[in-house]
Amino acid sequence: MVKDVKFGRPEAAPRRVAVGESVHDGDAIDTGVTGHIELTLPDQTIARLGAKTNVRFNDGTRTMDLAEGAVLFQIPKGAGRLKIKSNAIAVASTGATGIIERHGQFYVKVLVLEGTVRCYLTNRLGESLLLQPSQILIAKPDVAALPEPADFDIAREMKTCLLVREFQPLPSQRRIESEEQKQLNLIAKGTYIPSNLVIFGRGTQVTLVNAPSITPPPKPLTNIGQQSHAP
């Protein structure tokens, strides 16, 4: 835990949390402008909360309701199912590393670093997508239909994301590095063309950086680099 982190229940005033405390069903955690925290569940699932993040725990802490901010989750292979809900969008997995970020009613972003994550709508039965490593989904929190995912640069994300940089290496580090290598292999074969589109920091604004050094194929994969998720 770093700096300003508070938690509590709806019937009580929030208070500062201490390292080693247990989080129970119904508890909520709020991080300040410079606060962030790592939580470890009994099955060794890790949840890292970035700055200005608000989550509430339900279903025996296996469900997190994300009202604002960014959460990095790392679920060991074979662990219990973890679900993170954010308005109409929810993600669930039994073994993956990814990030989900929400900013008010403006957007929800989901990125998968390794493993697979099911992204679905809570208000529309049967509307879901299975996100693979290196895929990113961006949508409005109250979206009525899920958009098609794009691709992002895993190596860039791992180097720049504060939810990675400001903590110890993840237990899934080797699996993430394996996915990075797969992207490099695709680039070497010419079947994956990195673009010059980058999202710097929180938000959805895409910035055009240096022009690509090679001509893309007719239908190139879009590569969006996330500069970081927590300010």
Coordinates of C-alpha atoms in Angstrom, one line a residue:
M1 CA 0.0 0.0 0.0
V2 CA 1.2 3.5 -0.8
K3 CA -0.1 6.8 0.6
D4 CA -3.8 7.6 0.8
V5 CA -6.0 4.5 0.8
K6 CA -9.3 4.3 2.7
F7 CA -11.9 1.6 3.1
G8 CA -15.1 0.9 5.0
R9 CA -18.7 -0.2 4.8
P10 CA -21.8 1.7 3.6
E11 CA -23.0 2.2 7.2
A12 CA -19.6 3.5 8.5
A13 CA -17.3 6.4 7.7
P14 CA -14.3 5.4 5.6
R15 CA -11.0 5.1 7.4
R16 CA -7.3 4.6 6.5
V17 CA -6.5 1.0 5.8
A18 CA -3.4 -0.7 7.2
V19 CA -1.2 -3.4 5.6
G20 CA -2.3 -6.9 6.7
E21 CA -6.0 -6.0 7.2
S22 CA -8.6 -8.2 5.7
V23 CA -11.2 -7.1 3.2
H24 CA -14.7 -8.5 3.6
D25 CA -17.9 -8.8 1.6
G26 CA -19.5 -5.4 1.2
D27 CA -16.3 -3.4 1.9
A28 CA -15.3 -0.6 -0.4
I29 CA -11.8 0.8 -1.0
D30 CA -11.0 4.3 -2.2
T31 CA -7.5 5.4 -3.2
G32 CA -6.5 9.1 -3.3
V33 CA -4.7 11.1 -5.9
T34 CA -1.3 9.4 -5.1
G35 CA -2.6 6.2 -3.4
H36 CA -2.4 2.7 -4.7
I37 CA -2.7 -0.7 -3.2
E38 CA -2.2 -4.4 -3.9
L39 CA -4.7 -7.0 -2.5
T40 CA -4.1 -10.7 -2.4
L41 CA -7.1 -13.1 -2.3
P42 CA -6.9 -16.5 -0.5
D43 CA -6.3 -18.3 -3.8
Q44 CA -3.4 -15.9 -4.6
T45 CA -5.3 -13.8 -7.1
I46 CA -3.8 -10.3 -7.1
A47 CA -5.8 -7.1 -7.6
R48 CA -3.8 -3.8 -7.8
L49 CA -5.8 -0.6 -7.5
G50 CA -4.3 2.6 -9.1
A51 CA -4.8 6.2 -8.0
K52 CA -8.3 7.7 -7.7
T53 CA -9.9 4.2 -7.8
N54 CA -13.1 3.2 -6.1
V55 CA -14.2 -0.5 -5.8
R56 CA -16.7 -2.4 -3.7
F57 CA -16.4 -6.2 -3.0
N58 CA -19.3 -8.6 -3.2
D59 CA -20.0 -12.4 -3.6
G60 CA -17.5 -13.3 -0.9
T61 CA -14.9 -10.8 -2.5
R62 CA -15.0 -12.7 -5.9
T63 CA -16.8 -9.8 -7.5
M64 CA -15.5 -6.3 -7.6
D65 CA -17.7 -3.3 -8.6
L66 CA -15.5 -0.7 -10.2
A67 CA -17.0 2.8 -10.0
E68 CA -13.9 4.7 -11.0
G69 CA -10.2 4.2 -11.7
A70 CA -8.0 1.3 -12.8
V71 CA -7.5 -2.3 -11.6
L72 CA -4.8 -4.7 -12.6
F73 CA -5.9 -8.3 -12.0
Q74 CA -3.7 -11.4 -12.0
I75 CA -5.6 -14.7 -11.6
P76 CA -3.5 -17.8 -11.3
K77 CA -4.3 -20.7 -13.6
G78 CA -7.0 -22.9 -12.1
A79 CA -8.0 -20.3 -9.5
G80 CA -11.6 -19.4 -8.7
R81 CA -13.5 -17.2 -11.1
L82 CA -13.0 -13.4 -10.5
K83 CA -15.5 -10.9 -11.9
I84 CA -15.1 -7.2 -12.2
K85 CA -18.2 -5.1 -13.0
S86 CA -18.3 -1.6 -14.2
N87 CA -21.8 -0.4 -15.0
A88 CA -23.1 -2.4 -18.0
I89 CA -19.7 -4.0 -18.7
A90 CA -18.2 -6.9 -16.8
V91 CA -15.1 -9.1 -17.2
A92 CA -14.5 -12.5 -15.8
S93 CA -11.7 -15.1 -15.9
T94 CA -10.3 -18.2 -14.1
G95 CA -6.7 -17.5 -15.2
A96 CA -5.4 -14.3 -16.8
T97 CA -3.6 -11.0 -16.3
G98 CA -5.3 -7.9 -17.4
I99 CA -6.3 -4.3 -16.7
I100 CA -9.7 -2.7 -16.5
E101 CA -10.1 1.1 -16.3
R102 CA -13.1 3.3 -16.0
H103 CA -13.6 7.1 -16.1
G104 CA -17.1 8.1 -15.0
Q105 CA -19.6 7.8 -17.8
F106 CA -17.0 8.4 -20.5
Y107 CA -15.4 5.0 -21.1
V108 CA -14.3 1.6 -19.9
K109 CA -11.1 0.0 -21.2
V110 CA -10.2 -3.7 -20.9
L111 CA -6.7 -5.0 -21.8
V112 CA -5.5 -8.6 -21.7
L113 CA -1.8 -9.2 -21.0
E114 CA -1.9 -13.0 -20.9
G115 CA -4.6 -15.7 -20.7
T116 CA -8.2 -15.1 -21.8
V117 CA -10.9 -12.8 -20.4
R118 CA -14.6 -13.0 -21.1
C119 CA -16.1 -9.5 -21.5
Y120 CA -19.9 -9.3 -21.4
L121 CA -22.8 -7.0 -20.9
T122 CA -24.7 -7.3 -17.6
N123 CA -27.9 -6.0 -19.0
R124 CA -28.0 -8.1 -22.2
L125 CA -28.0 -11.9 -22.1
G126 CA -25.7 -13.5 -24.6
E127 CA -23.7 -10.4 -25.5
S128 CA -20.0 -11.3 -24.8
L129 CA -16.6 -11.4 -26.3
L130 CA -13.6 -13.6 -25.4
L131 CA -10.5 -11.3 -25.3
Q132 CA -7.2 -12.8 -26.2
P133 CA -3.7 -11.6 -25.1
S134 CA -2.8 -8.2 -26.6
Q135 CA -6.4 -7.3 -27.2
I136 CA -8.0 -4.1 -26.0
L137 CA -11.7 -3.2 -25.8
I138 CA -12.9 0.4 -25.4
A139 CA -16.5 1.2 -24.9
K140 CA -19.0 3.5 -23.0
P141 CA -19.9 2.2 -19.6
D142 CA -23.6 2.1 -20.6
V143 CA -22.9 0.5 -24.1
A144 CA -25.7 -1.5 -25.6
A145 CA -23.5 -3.6 -27.8
L146 CA -19.8 -4.5 -27.4
P147 CA -17.4 -3.2 -30.1
E148 CA -14.8 -5.3 -31.8
P149 CA -11.4 -5.3 -29.9
A150 CA -8.2 -3.8 -31.3
D151 CA -4.6 -4.8 -30.5
F152 CA -2.1 -3.1 -28.3
D153 CA 1.7 -3.3 -27.7
I154 CA 2.2 -5.6 -24.6
A155 CA 5.9 -4.6 -24.3
R156 CA 5.0 -0.9 -24.2
E157 CA 2.3 -1.5 -21.6
M158 CA 4.6 -3.4 -19.3
K159 CA 7.3 -0.7 -19.5
T160 CA 5.0 2.2 -18.9
C161 CA 2.0 1.1 -16.8
L162 CA 2.3 2.3 -13.2
L163 CA 0.3 -0.7 -11.9
V164 CA 3.3 -2.8 -13.2
R165 CA 6.2 -0.5 -12.6
E166 CA 5.4 0.5 -9.0
F167 CA 5.0 -3.0 -7.6
Q168 CA 7.0 -6.2 -7.5
P169 CA 7.1 -8.4 -10.7
L170 CA 3.9 -10.3 -11.3
P171 CA 3.8 -14.1 -10.8
S172 CA 2.6 -14.3 -14.4
Q173 CA 5.6 -12.3 -15.7
R174 CA 7.0 -15.2 -17.7
R175 CA 3.6 -15.8 -19.4
I176 CA 3.4 -12.2 -20.3
E177 CA 6.9 -12.2 -21.7
S178 CA 5.9 -15.2 -23.8
E179 CA 3.0 -13.2 -25.3
E180 CA 5.4 -10.3 -26.0
Q181 CA 7.7 -12.7 -27.9
K182 CA 4.7 -13.9 -29.9
Q183 CA 4.1 -10.3 -31.0
L184 CA 7.8 -9.9 -32.0
N185 CA 7.6 -13.1 -34.0
L186 CA 4.6 -11.9 -35.9
I187 CA 6.4 -8.6 -36.6
A188 CA 9.4 -10.5 -37.9
K189 CA 7.2 -12.5 -40.2
G190 CA 5.5 -9.4 -41.5
T191 CA 2.0 -10.5 -40.4
Y192 CA 1.8 -7.9 -37.6
I193 CA 2.5 -4.2 -38.3
P194 CA 2.9 -1.9 -35.4
S195 CA 1.1 1.3 -36.0
N196 CA 1.9 4.9 -34.9
L197 CA -1.2 5.3 -32.7
V198 CA -0.6 5.7 -29.0
I199 CA -2.9 6.5 -26.0
F200 CA -0.9 8.5 -23.5
G201 CA -2.1 8.0 -19.9
R202 CA -5.8 7.7 -18.9
G203 CA -8.4 8.4 -21.5
T204 CA -9.2 7.3 -25.0
Q205 CA -7.5 10.1 -27.1
V206 CA -5.3 8.5 -29.7
T207 CA -2.1 10.4 -30.6
L208 CA -0.3 10.1 -34.0
V209 CA 3.4 9.7 -33.3
N210 CA 6.3 8.8 -35.7
A211 CA 5.2 7.6 -39.1
P212 CA 5.4 3.8 -39.6
S213 CA 8.8 2.7 -41.2
I214 CA 7.1 0.1 -43.4
T215 CA 4.0 0.0 -45.5
P216 CA 1.2 -1.8 -43.8
P217 CA -0.7 -4.6 -45.6
P218 CA -4.3 -4.0 -46.8
K219 CA -5.8 -4.9 -43.4
P220 CA -3.2 -4.3 -40.7
L221 CA -3.7 -5.0 -37.1
T222 CA -4.2 -1.8 -35.1
N223 CA -1.6 -1.4 -32.5
I224 CA -2.4 0.9 -29.6
G225 CA 0.1 1.5 -26.9
Q226 CA -1.2 2.3 -23.4
Q227 CA 1.3 4.7 -21.9
S228 CA 0.0 4.2 -18.3
H229 CA -3.2 3.6 -16.4
A230 CA -2.6 5.4 -13.1
P231 CA -1.3 8.9 -12.9

